XYZ file of C-alpha atoms in Angstrom:
734
model
C 21.815 -41.068 -1.154
C 21.270 -40.762 -5.127
C 18.532 -37.765 -5.686
C 16.505 -38.493 -8.806
C 13.615 -35.101 -8.544
C 13.654 -31.810 -7.429
C 10.513 -33.408 -4.332
C 12.323 -35.233 -3.745
C 15.325 -33.709 -2.725
C 13.129 -30.888 -1.006
C 12.133 -32.876 1.065
C 15.329 -34.557 2.253
C 15.878 -30.561 3.298
C 12.965 -29.703 4.986
C 13.797 -32.513 7.565
C 16.297 -30.252 9.107
C 19.179 -32.768 10.780
C 22.619 -32.696 9.782
C 23.686 -33.583 6.261
C 26.199 -36.214 6.150
C 29.497 -36.076 3.429
C 27.732 -38.153 0.967
C 24.589 -36.921 1.025
C 25.973 -32.818 0.227
C 27.970 -34.074 -2.380
C 24.982 -36.811 -4.084
C 22.587 -33.330 -3.788
C 25.325 -30.770 -4.582
C 25.796 -33.004 -8.209
C 22.007 -32.947 -8.741
C 21.579 -29.664 -8.058
C 24.400 -28.335 -10.749
C 22.209 -30.907 -13.276
C 19.072 -28.677 -12.006
C 21.304 -25.319 -12.788
C 21.455 -26.455 -16.245
C 18.657 -27.758 -17.333
C 15.287 -25.971 -14.537
C 16.871 -23.083 -13.711
C 14.179 -21.807 -11.604
C 14.250 -25.629 -9.638
C 18.130 -25.426 -9.233
C 18.262 -21.981 -7.502
C 15.421 -22.865 -5.540
C 17.042 -25.781 -3.936
C 20.505 -23.501 -3.396
C 18.487 -21.241 -1.323
C 16.925 -23.878 0.663
C 20.472 -25.013 0.813
C 21.175 -21.938 3.217
C 18.196 -22.706 5.043
C 19.969 -25.920 6.533
C 23.403 -24.082 6.059
C 24.511 -24.836 9.888
C 23.926 -28.586 8.909
C 26.394 -28.706 5.812
C 29.512 -30.511 6.463
C 31.814 -27.696 7.131
C 34.241 -29.686 4.472
C 31.396 -28.975 1.489
C 30.631 -25.252 2.514
C 32.461 -24.276 -0.327
C 31.819 -26.471 -3.072
C 27.932 -24.519 -2.135
C 29.193 -21.648 -2.718
C 30.499 -21.653 -5.665
C 26.997 -23.843 -6.848
C 25.090 -20.442 -4.762
C 27.491 -18.033 -7.508
C 26.340 -20.322 -10.479
C 23.158 -19.763 -9.983
C 23.066 -15.963 -9.532
C 22.843 -15.593 -5.958
C 25.798 -12.787 -4.947
C 24.146 -11.801 -2.025
C 24.188 -15.175 -0.106
C 27.963 -15.972 -1.087
C 30.501 -16.454 1.194
C 33.551 -14.606 0.091
C 35.502 -16.526 2.627
C 35.369 -19.777 0.171
C 35.655 -17.408 -2.869
C 39.221 -18.078 -5.043
C 40.958 -14.455 -6.726
C 38.716 -14.757 -10.207
C 35.433 -15.668 -7.905
C 36.540 -12.877 -5.677
C 36.348 -10.699 -8.867
C 33.068 -11.676 -9.928
C 31.627 -11.080 -6.142
C 33.201 -7.947 -6.109
C 31.795 -7.188 -9.513
C 27.915 -7.576 -8.172
C 28.963 -4.288 -5.104
C 26.291 -1.458 -5.390
C 28.860 0.873 -6.278
C 26.048 3.114 -4.595
C 24.888 1.182 -1.833
C 27.340 0.338 1.477
C 27.595 -3.323 1.588
C 24.441 -4.254 -0.508
C 25.548 -7.153 -2.835
C 23.171 -7.639 -6.467
C 22.370 -10.919 -7.622
C 23.143 -11.130 -10.753
C 19.979 -10.291 -13.106
C 19.129 -7.400 -10.256
C 22.822 -6.103 -11.395
C 21.823 -6.198 -15.341
C 18.656 -4.657 -14.330
C 21.317 -1.873 -12.384
C 23.500 -1.398 -15.248
C 20.096 -0.460 -18.093
C 19.356 2.237 -15.113
C 22.588 3.426 -14.960
C 23.045 3.367 -18.859
C 20.099 6.264 -18.857
C 17.577 3.383 -20.528
C 14.282 3.603 -19.937
C 13.067 -0.193 -18.284
C 9.793 -2.285 -17.596
C 10.545 -5.173 -15.362
C 8.381 -8.110 -14.160
C 9.474 -10.278 -11.458
C 9.060 -12.413 -8.567
C 8.157 -10.468 -5.323
C 11.122 -11.644 -3.641
C 13.981 -10.149 -6.617
C 14.086 -7.073 -5.055
C 12.711 -4.385 -7.866
C 13.001 -2.268 -5.234
C 16.097 -1.613 -3.957
C 16.962 -0.590 -7.903
C 14.521 2.417 -7.295
C 17.056 3.225 -4.033
C 19.910 2.582 -5.848
C 19.486 4.743 -8.799
C 18.888 7.676 -6.478
C 22.208 6.775 -4.610
C 23.206 6.755 -7.729
C 22.609 10.424 -7.996
C 22.365 10.051 -11.697
C 19.076 12.070 -11.992
C 18.107 15.131 -9.850
C 14.179 15.309 -10.068
C 12.627 12.143 -9.667
C 9.461 11.311 -8.783
C 8.155 7.523 -7.454
C 4.548 6.672 -7.672
C 3.385 3.692 -5.738
C -0.188 1.860 -4.875
C -0.878 2.801 -1.014
C 0.505 5.021 1.257
C 1.417 2.224 3.519
C 4.303 1.955 0.570
C 5.027 5.287 0.885
C 5.603 5.098 3.938
C 7.643 2.243 4.118
C 9.713 4.098 1.394
C 9.672 7.468 2.265
C 11.713 6.239 5.062
C 14.239 4.067 3.578
C 14.911 7.605 1.749
C 15.593 9.786 4.748
C 19.213 8.918 4.340
C 19.364 10.797 1.235
C 18.172 13.736 2.395
C 21.378 16.143 2.111
C 21.219 16.041 -1.553
C 17.336 15.162 -2.363
C 14.417 16.814 -1.306
C 11.239 14.282 -0.685
C 8.300 15.583 -1.191
C 5.382 13.558 0.242
C 2.802 16.062 0.254
C 0.312 18.396 -2.278
C 1.638 21.127 -0.187
C 4.562 21.723 -0.066
C 7.534 23.144 -2.564
C 10.312 21.292 -4.748
C 13.645 22.831 -3.359
C 15.464 25.365 -6.125
C 19.310 24.081 -5.224
C 18.927 20.096 -4.567
C 17.428 17.346 -5.957
C 13.681 16.860 -5.563
C 12.415 12.850 -4.904
C 8.400 13.340 -5.296
C 7.181 10.328 -3.456
C 3.013 9.786 -4.460
C -0.085 8.212 -5.271
C -0.910 8.614 -9.657
C -3.870 10.465 -7.229
C -1.259 13.573 -6.204
C 0.938 13.288 -9.166
C -2.676 14.578 -10.953
C -3.232 17.390 -8.451
C 0.366 18.460 -8.407
C 0.975 21.931 -9.679
C 4.427 22.708 -8.702
C 6.807 20.112 -10.615
C 10.045 21.394 -12.408
C 11.117 19.328 -15.020
C 11.281 15.804 -14.389
C 14.018 13.448 -15.760
C 13.322 9.776 -14.380
C 9.662 8.240 -13.273
C 8.761 5.012 -11.230
C 5.651 3.449 -11.276
C 5.750 0.946 -8.573
C 2.917 -2.379 -9.173
C 2.376 -1.122 -12.708
C -0.071 -3.114 -13.920
C -2.541 -0.966 -11.970
C -2.574 0.623 -15.051
C -4.866 -1.987 -16.872
C -8.350 -0.751 -16.819
C -9.086 -5.246 -16.975
C -8.054 -5.359 -13.111
C -10.851 -3.304 -11.595
C -9.315 -1.137 -10.036
C -11.453 2.323 -9.188
C -7.609 4.565 -8.953
C -6.597 2.784 -12.704
C -8.153 6.430 -14.388
C -5.968 8.293 -12.120
C -3.278 6.703 -12.665
C -3.177 6.807 -16.835
C -3.837 10.193 -16.257
C -0.470 10.413 -14.470
C 1.399 8.403 -16.744
C 0.387 10.472 -19.834
C 1.485 13.267 -17.145
C 4.795 12.335 -16.256
C 5.613 11.466 -20.302
C 4.715 14.940 -20.733
C 8.109 15.405 -18.866
C 10.891 13.140 -19.988
C 10.832 9.170 -21.831
C 13.087 7.924 -19.171
C 10.942 5.714 -16.552
C 11.025 2.053 -14.206
C 8.126 0.930 -14.318
C 8.205 -2.571 -11.804
C 5.816 -5.547 -11.429
C 4.970 -8.410 -10.387
C 3.854 -11.687 -12.833
C 3.369 -9.861 -16.235
C 3.200 -11.979 -18.937
C 3.682 -9.411 -21.434
C 3.298 -5.515 -22.473
C 1.542 -3.475 -25.805
C 3.032 -3.792 -28.614
C 2.859 0.194 -29.517
C 4.173 0.785 -26.544
C 6.818 -0.714 -26.501
C 7.342 0.256 -30.160
C 6.912 3.923 -29.173
C 10.008 3.693 -26.478
C 13.022 2.961 -26.387
C 12.576 0.697 -22.942
C 13.825 -2.512 -22.063
C 11.182 -5.045 -21.366
C 12.743 -7.699 -18.399
C 10.027 -10.590 -17.571
C 12.092 -13.035 -15.563
C 11.262 -15.559 -12.700
C 14.676 -14.944 -10.651
C 13.015 -15.397 -7.286
C 15.516 -15.106 -3.344
C 13.128 -16.695 -0.973
C 11.709 -20.466 -1.494
C 8.394 -20.751 -0.690
C 6.778 -24.253 0.554
C 2.726 -23.590 0.318
C 0.381 -26.577 2.059
C -3.651 -26.923 2.767
C -5.594 -26.566 5.727
C -8.774 -26.717 3.557
C -11.916 -28.158 5.970
C -12.680 -31.594 3.779
C -15.847 -33.466 4.734
C -19.718 -32.881 4.747
C -20.095 -30.617 7.175
C -22.725 -27.793 7.708
C -21.829 -24.493 6.841
C -21.946 -23.067 10.011
C -20.075 -26.168 11.275
C -17.416 -25.803 8.730
C -16.633 -22.187 9.300
C -15.929 -22.713 12.774
C -13.861 -25.653 12.031
C -11.983 -23.382 9.357
C -11.173 -20.462 12.077
C -10.402 -23.357 15.025
C -7.670 -24.856 12.340
C -6.380 -21.479 11.761
C -6.488 -20.855 15.938
C -4.450 -24.110 16.888
C -2.009 -23.288 13.653
C -1.099 -19.615 14.719
C -0.368 -20.501 18.459
C 1.580 -23.719 17.279
C 4.658 -20.679 15.237
C 6.796 -18.667 17.332
C 7.907 -16.916 13.755
C 5.892 -13.712 12.999
C 2.822 -14.763 10.584
C -0.182 -12.552 8.692
C -3.530 -13.878 8.055
C -4.631 -12.360 4.953
C -8.291 -11.612 5.004
C -10.950 -10.600 2.427
C -11.752 -6.685 3.835
C -11.377 -4.571 6.774
C -14.687 -5.829 9.444
C -13.311 -9.298 8.664
C -9.704 -8.936 9.687
C -11.058 -7.334 13.044
C -13.200 -9.311 14.007
C -11.273 -12.338 13.438
C -8.194 -10.841 14.884
C -10.664 -10.396 18.264
C -11.770 -13.678 18.001
C -8.330 -14.981 17.786
C -7.681 -13.110 21.104
C -10.709 -14.540 22.498
C -9.754 -17.690 22.054
C -6.194 -17.221 23.630
C -7.924 -15.945 26.455
C -10.999 -18.984 26.570
C -8.101 -21.428 26.902
C -5.350 -19.768 29.077
C -2.490 -19.876 26.341
C 0.600 -17.517 27.212
C 2.219 -15.472 24.779
C 5.450 -16.519 25.004
C 6.434 -12.622 23.831
C 9.413 -11.479 25.146
C 8.509 -8.021 23.257
C 5.577 -7.346 23.783
C 6.060 -4.768 26.668
C 7.107 -2.543 23.694
C 3.783 -1.864 22.461
C 2.299 0.082 25.126
C 3.157 3.080 24.148
C 1.020 2.598 21.277
C -1.835 1.325 23.764
C -1.309 4.548 26.028
C -1.648 6.556 22.882
C -5.425 4.765 21.825
C -6.532 5.089 25.044
C -5.735 9.080 24.679
C -7.016 10.017 21.706
C -9.385 6.870 20.166
C -10.829 4.578 23.038
C -9.708 3.386 25.644
C -11.450 0.616 25.611
C -11.190 -0.043 22.356
C -10.587 -3.646 21.812
C -7.035 -3.031 19.034
C -5.515 -2.315 22.803
C -6.192 -5.490 24.724
C -4.869 -7.670 20.812
C -2.027 -5.556 21.451
C -1.129 -6.596 25.197
C -0.846 -9.655 23.849
C 1.283 -9.830 20.790
C -1.841 -9.571 18.170
C -2.264 -6.227 15.103
C -4.555 -5.799 12.240
C -3.859 -3.635 9.608
C -5.885 -2.287 7.147
C -7.792 1.045 5.067
C -9.179 1.574 8.988
C -7.008 2.083 10.872
C -5.187 5.286 10.891
C -1.918 6.120 9.159
C 0.724 6.105 11.539
C -1.018 3.476 13.837
C -0.573 1.331 10.761
C 2.604 2.028 9.504
C 3.248 1.691 13.252
C 2.153 -1.407 13.843
C 4.308 -2.842 10.638
C 7.136 -1.676 12.353
C 6.326 -3.624 15.968
C 5.429 -6.493 13.869
C 9.269 -6.430 11.840
C 11.015 -6.593 15.247
C 8.766 -8.660 17.168
C 6.536 -6.822 19.410
C 3.482 -8.329 17.702
C 3.908 -11.882 16.428
C 0.088 -12.666 14.542
C -0.602 -9.681 11.984
C -4.302 -10.237 10.464
C -4.749 -7.603 7.258
C -6.392 -6.933 4.059
C -5.002 -5.940 0.928
C -3.574 -2.803 1.658
C -0.417 -4.083 3.669
C 0.262 -7.406 1.259
C 0.767 -4.894 -2.061
C 4.270 -3.881 -1.587
C 5.456 -3.846 1.786
C 7.801 -5.425 3.476
C 7.780 -7.556 6.429
C 9.580 -10.052 8.439
C 7.030 -12.494 7.996
C 8.371 -16.434 7.470
C 4.625 -17.388 7.318
C 1.578 -15.952 5.696
C -1.742 -17.433 5.899
C -4.230 -17.416 2.981
C -7.376 -17.539 4.988
C -10.178 -15.708 3.185
C -10.376 -16.316 -1.193
C -11.769 -12.675 -1.551
C -10.468 -9.418 -2.500
C -13.493 -6.995 -0.910
C -16.633 -8.726 -2.752
C -14.555 -10.658 -5.628
C -12.920 -13.824 -5.417
C -9.115 -13.200 -5.651
C -7.738 -14.580 -8.537
C -4.382 -16.067 -9.514
C -2.109 -12.462 -9.596
C -3.738 -11.433 -6.379
C -3.175 -15.068 -4.811
C 0.910 -15.004 -5.643
C 1.017 -11.260 -4.634
C -0.102 -12.611 -0.923
C 2.040 -15.441 -1.464
C 5.341 -13.059 -2.005
C 5.579 -11.604 1.078
C 6.494 -14.847 3.529
C 10.246 -15.658 3.272
C 12.969 -12.192 3.206
C 16.169 -12.538 1.617
C 19.181 -13.750 4.098
C 16.358 -14.238 7.769
C 14.133 -16.655 6.256
C 14.982 -18.320 3.419
C 11.967 -20.745 3.023
C 8.557 -18.806 3.329
C 5.706 -20.492 4.457
C 1.991 -20.484 2.442
C -0.900 -21.634 4.547
C -4.410 -22.190 2.296
C -7.025 -22.169 3.792
C -9.054 -22.057 0.423
C -8.221 -23.327 -2.504
C -5.257 -21.657 -5.023
C -7.159 -19.672 -7.647
C -6.805 -21.155 -11.334
C -3.772 -20.061 -13.061
C -3.097 -17.119 -15.398
C -0.480 -15.059 -17.013
C -1.585 -11.329 -17.100
C -1.280 -9.473 -20.504
C -1.366 -5.405 -19.172
C -3.381 -3.529 -21.161
C -2.555 0.160 -21.135
C -5.243 2.480 -22.595
C -2.469 5.255 -23.530
C -1.368 2.727 -26.124
C -4.855 1.045 -26.813
C -7.202 3.788 -27.238
C -10.034 1.577 -28.511
C -11.185 0.284 -25.399
C -9.548 3.466 -22.868
C -12.294 5.615 -21.169
C -13.177 8.437 -22.336
C -11.370 10.341 -18.892
C -8.077 9.278 -20.045
C -9.018 10.188 -23.007
C -10.295 13.907 -23.061
C -6.640 14.698 -20.944
C -5.116 13.981 -24.379
C -3.884 16.358 -26.883
C -5.578 15.781 -30.428
C -2.388 15.033 -32.358
C -1.960 11.999 -29.663
C -5.543 10.692 -29.781
C -5.110 7.808 -32.432
C -7.899 7.911 -35.609
C -9.882 4.809 -34.365
C -10.786 6.941 -31.101
C -11.858 9.796 -32.688
C -15.081 9.132 -32.908
C -16.022 7.837 -29.449
C -14.734 11.599 -28.248
C -18.184 12.916 -30.221
C -20.608 13.694 -27.661
C -18.030 15.053 -25.518
C -17.105 17.384 -28.091
C -20.345 18.752 -28.885
C -20.473 19.540 -25.111
C -20.276 23.610 -24.692
C -16.712 24.912 -24.470
C -16.705 26.474 -20.770
C -18.625 22.688 -19.517
C -16.211 20.393 -20.874
C -13.451 22.860 -19.196
C -15.352 22.298 -15.259
C -15.631 18.297 -16.818
C -11.899 18.291 -17.271
C -11.103 20.391 -14.526
C -12.893 16.573 -12.017
C -10.051 14.798 -12.870
C -10.938 10.859 -12.601
C -14.345 11.645 -12.299
C -16.382 10.148 -14.241
C -17.810 12.471 -16.987
C -21.366 10.492 -17.573
C -21.897 10.899 -13.644
C -20.983 14.673 -13.630
C -23.377 14.814 -16.698
C -26.209 13.855 -14.679
C -25.103 16.465 -11.620
C -25.320 18.809 -13.991
C -29.237 17.343 -15.066
C -29.797 16.916 -11.335
C -29.009 20.341 -10.777
C -30.739 22.010 -13.719
C -34.180 20.301 -13.053
C -34.442 22.060 -9.859
C -32.747 25.359 -9.667
C -34.526 26.753 -6.703
C -34.068 23.950 -4.255
C -30.079 23.120 -4.960
C -29.666 27.259 -5.302
C -31.246 27.360 -1.630
C -29.035 24.266 -0.255
C -25.587 24.513 -2.347
C -25.025 28.748 -2.316
C -22.759 29.094 0.645
C -19.278 28.900 1.160
C -16.987 28.843 3.962
C -18.631 25.951 6.261
C -21.813 24.347 5.658
C -25.128 26.232 7.442
C -26.852 23.369 7.694
C -27.167 19.362 7.887
C -29.522 19.484 4.736
C -26.372 21.560 2.869
C -23.828 18.810 3.177
C -26.080 16.399 3.053
C -27.197 17.763 -0.461
C -24.143 17.758 -1.992
C -23.711 13.561 -0.102
C -27.238 12.566 -2.113
C -26.174 14.471 -5.342
C -22.912 12.208 -5.362
C -24.100 9.141 -4.031
C -26.073 7.403 -6.940
C -23.297 8.821 -9.829
C -19.770 8.363 -8.215
C -20.119 6.034 -5.394
C -18.942 2.353 -5.726
C -19.695 -0.903 -4.200
C -17.063 0.041 -2.181
C -18.157 2.646 -0.525
C -21.240 1.687 -0.216
C -19.858 -0.259 3.641
C -21.901 -2.591 6.058
C -21.390 -1.518 9.631
C -22.139 -4.469 11.440
C -25.014 -4.227 13.985
C -25.800 -1.027 12.203
C -26.652 -2.052 8.285
C -24.898 -0.464 5.155
C -23.580 2.784 4.907
C -25.992 5.858 3.168
C -25.598 9.150 2.337
C -27.606 10.115 5.069
C -26.055 8.430 7.513
C -22.082 10.077 5.783
C -23.283 13.555 6.149
C -24.406 13.004 9.241
C -21.027 11.164 10.319
C -19.193 13.932 7.828
C -21.295 17.322 10.382
C -20.727 16.017 13.614
C -16.824 16.045 12.554
C -17.199 19.245 11.289
C -18.741 20.775 14.866
C -16.371 18.000 16.729
C -12.765 18.209 14.233
C -11.979 15.788 16.583
C -12.103 11.810 15.422
C -12.281 10.459 19.406
C -15.194 12.789 19.955
C -17.328 12.242 17.143
C -16.333 7.688 17.948
C -17.145 9.123 21.987
C -20.210 10.881 20.503
C -21.923 7.842 18.925
C -20.830 5.267 21.679
C -23.330 7.002 24.148
C -25.761 7.927 21.480
C -29.599 6.582 21.818
C -29.895 4.834 18.724
C -26.167 3.220 18.635
C -27.662 1.849 22.239
C -30.679 0.929 21.364
C -28.633 -0.724 18.025
C -26.064 -2.116 19.842
C -27.015 -3.247 23.399
C -23.982 -4.846 24.610
C -20.752 -1.942 25.368
C -17.853 -3.806 24.114
C -19.602 -4.097 20.815
C -20.655 -0.496 20.468
C -17.070 0.964 21.271
C -15.451 -1.583 18.551
C -18.317 -0.921 16.024
C -18.424 2.750 16.255
C -14.375 2.860 16.610
C -14.001 0.910 13.674
C -16.849 2.422 11.933
C -15.614 6.278 12.351
C -12.148 5.186 11.376
C -12.934 3.639 7.995
C -14.513 6.507 7.303
C -12.042 8.705 7.869
C -9.741 7.426 6.116
C -11.970 5.941 3.090
C -13.830 9.360 3.122
C -12.518 12.043 5.137
C -8.836 11.821 4.063
C -9.622 12.134 0.128
C -12.494 10.493 -1.106
C -15.248 13.205 0.515
C -12.959 16.353 -0.728
C -12.754 15.631 -3.968
C -16.555 15.566 -4.235
C -16.919 18.522 -2.631
C -14.278 19.577 -4.923
C -16.277 18.455 -8.311
C -19.982 19.998 -6.979
C -18.611 23.096 -5.684
C -17.275 23.521 -9.790
C -19.796 22.063 -11.200
C -23.337 24.091 -9.439
C -20.287 27.214 -9.557
C -21.188 26.326 -13.509
C -24.562 25.741 -13.693
C -25.686 28.914 -10.930
C -23.301 30.999 -13.045
C -25.380 30.029 -16.639
C -28.435 30.658 -14.795
C -27.547 34.855 -13.238
C -27.396 33.217 -9.851
C -25.558 33.193 -6.280
C -22.892 30.130 -6.484
C -21.624 28.420 -3.634
C -17.598 27.139 -3.262
C -16.242 24.954 -0.622
C -12.798 25.026 -0.811
C -12.495 26.114 2.503
C -14.473 23.218 4.344
C -13.091 20.369 1.327
C -9.782 21.200 2.678
C -10.203 21.679 6.656
C -11.933 18.040 6.210
C -8.909 16.504 4.392
C -6.351 18.507 6.816
C -7.906 17.510 9.642
C -8.523 21.658 10.263
C -5.548 22.429 9.910
C -3.440 24.594 8.037
C -2.167 22.615 5.089
C 1.532 23.479 5.499
C 1.114 22.205 8.923
C -1.076 18.883 8.287
C 1.750 17.539 6.130
C 3.445 16.885 9.171
C 1.155 13.847 8.950
C 2.549 13.222 5.572
C 6.150 12.154 7.948
C 3.946 9.751 10.287
C 3.750 12.479 13.189
C -0.050 11.728 14.785
C -2.213 14.821 14.194
C -3.198 14.761 17.621
C 1.131 15.642 18.396
C 0.251 18.583 15.834
C -1.902 19.980 17.557
C -0.636 19.859 21.120
C 2.675 21.809 19.548
C 1.274 24.579 18.123
C 2.998 27.262 19.304
C 6.517 25.536 18.250
C 4.791 25.240 14.172
C 5.016 27.686 11.764
C 2.457 27.544 8.978
C 4.681 29.384 6.870
C 7.656 27.000 7.188
C 8.021 23.993 4.886
C 7.629 20.653 6.981
C 11.051 19.488 6.784
C 11.561 23.310 8.672
C 9.305 22.372 11.307
C 10.363 19.428 12.155
C 14.078 20.110 12.682
C 12.277 22.572 15.011
C 10.424 20.436 16.670
C 13.441 18.046 16.833
C 15.534 20.851 19.115
C 12.815 20.988 21.764
C 14.092 17.946 24.340
C 11.913 15.401 25.620
C 11.177 16.978 28.851
C 10.154 19.513 26.854
C 7.944 17.444 24.953
C 6.239 16.072 27.478
C 5.734 18.929 29.390
C 3.933 19.926 26.322
C 1.995 16.571 26.810
C 3.229 14.941 24.477
C 2.677 10.650 24.849
C 6.048 8.841 24.952
C 4.725 7.260 21.199
C 3.985 10.612 19.859
C 8.288 11.976 20.719
C 9.321 8.429 19.013
C 7.487 9.481 16.299
C 8.458 13.058 15.804
C 12.473 11.542 16.378
C 11.469 9.286 13.754
C 10.179 11.486 11.084
C 13.332 13.313 9.884
C-alpha cells in the first residue's frame, strides 16, 4: 500500500500482523522521506518498525537496518546486516568505556564533548539516555573527584547501584558522615541539601546536576534554594559540569556567556509513545463520575499483562487507590496470573515483623500490587521498584517520587490524576510522567493512558537565580561574595546588611531557611524571654513534652509550608501539637513499629476510627509519612535552626542556653551513631543494623562495616535473627 501520512503508517504498524514485501518496501520509502523532511516522525517510525521486527519479511530487514543507521539509532542496529563501511560506523559508536554499549548518534556527540572536558547543558527527552553519559564519564576515569546531584533519594539509590561496579577506582560517598578517600577517586552522590551541608570535599574536578530545571525558582520547588546554594558552592571548585533535564527551551544568556559551555537542546528519542484517552464523558454527578473513572481504570489494569505504573497526585491517594484495586480483584474473584508473585514473600515477612502484620501493603503484594511514595521507607521503596522491574509486582501505584528520573520496565503509564500535590500538573510534569512509558530495547513502544485532559502545551525557560539576581531569593544572595553580587541586586540586601554581625552569621549558618522566618523566631523569643528560656534552655534530650512542643510551635507558623500540614484521613490536618506528640513518642520508644502500634491501640484513634483495619492502615501511613517527611530531615533541620537562634538570643541576654545537636542527630539517624546509621544509605534496613550491633564498629567506615558483614555466612546472619529480606539487602549493598 502507498503511505501518505505518519498517522497512516503508525496505524498500519499497530495492527501487529505479518507485513508483506510490498508493504515493507513502501513503508521504507516513506520512512526515508520522513527522515529527510521530519526527522522526529521518521525516527519514531523506525522505532516502531523494531517493535514489529518479527513481522517483517527477512529479505527486507537489511534495508530497515540501513534506515535504522541513517536515523542514528545505533543501539538498535543489527551488525549482521551491515556492509564493511557500515560496520566501521557502527564500531565508531561503541562506547570505549562501557562493555557492549553502543551510543546513538547524538549521545556519541555529547560523549566527545564530555571527554574533551567541555561543560555541557542538555535538554532531551526521557528516553534519550542522558544518565548513561554520567556512567560513561565515570568509567573513563577522566576525573577523580566528582559530585553527582540528583533530586530524589530513589534516583540516588538507583545511581548508587549502577556505580558499584566502579568501587575499585572510586569511593562512592552517599552520607554526610562519610570521609572521602585520600588515595583513589571519590564520587559524591548527594541531594542539593547534602552538598550544602557536607564539609569534607576535596578539590572537586567535575559535577553533575540531574533534573537541573529544579534550579528555577519559578518551578515553586521548596528545594530550589538549597540546589542553587549547592550549584554556587560547586562552581567555586570548578567550571566543568554536566547539567541535564528534559524539555527545556532555553537557559539564561548571561549563564551561557559566563562559561565555555555547550548548550544542546534536542528531541532525539529512542522510544515511541502512544497516547490514548480514557476520560469519562457525559453528564454525571461528581460521585458517579469518580466511581466510573475508577472502574474504567481497574478494568484497564486487569486487561494488561505488562508492567503498568499508575500516577496519582499524593501519597494518601496512591495508597487508597491501590487498596481499592486490591478490593476490586477480591470482590470479583479475579485470579492474578503472575508466576513471580511469590518472590514478594520476603518483603511481606519483613513488614510483619517491623511495621505491622496487618498493614494492607502485604495483602496487596500477595496480588502483585505495590505502591511507592514519599511515606514508604526508603529501602522498601527501592525494593518495590526492583520487584516491579523483575515482574513480581505488575501494577505500581506511585506519586512523582518515582516519576522524577527512576528507570522502570513499565510499558504502560496511566495518568490517573491531574494534580501534583494540591496543584495542577503542567505540561512539563505531564511529559515527565509520559516519558516513563517504554524502555529502550525492552518496550520499543510505550503506552500512556490519560484519565484526565492533557495540560496545555508550554515551553520551559530555566531561570537560574545566580545569573538573574534581580529576582533571586535573599537566601541565595546572602551566600554570595561581594564581587559576585550584581549592582541591581545590592539594594535588596540593604535591610539584611543592617542586622548585627553576629545575627547575620547565625542566619547564614541556617542555610536554605527563610530569613524572614528566622527573624520572626528571634522576635518571638525576645518577646517573652522568661517563658522561652524555661522551655528551651536544655541540652541532650527534652525534659518534657512542652520542651519539644515549644520548638515545633515556634517553627510551625514561620517555617512550615502547605505541604507540611498534611491531612490525615479520619483524624484531621497535622498540627504542631500532633507533630510534637508523634516526635515525643518516637524519642521515648525509639522504634517506628512501636509508635505505629501505640497509635493503633490508642483510645483517641480507636474512637476516631473504630474499624481496626482502617485504623491500622491510617496509623501506618501517617507514622511512616511523618518519619520520612519529618524525622529523616525536616524536624532535625528545625531543631538545629532553633538551637542556633535561641543560643544567639539567650547569650545576648546573659541567660543559659540550650543545644539540640544530640537530639537532632538521634532523630535523623534512628538513634544510632551517624557512622552506623550511614549503612542505611546502602539500602540496609535499620532493623538489620540493630540486630548486627556486635559486628558493627562506629569507628569503621560504612564500607568496611559492610565488607565485614558480608564475610558472615547466611547461617551466621540467620542465627542473629536476620530475615531473608535483610540478608539479601546486606548481600546487595556493596
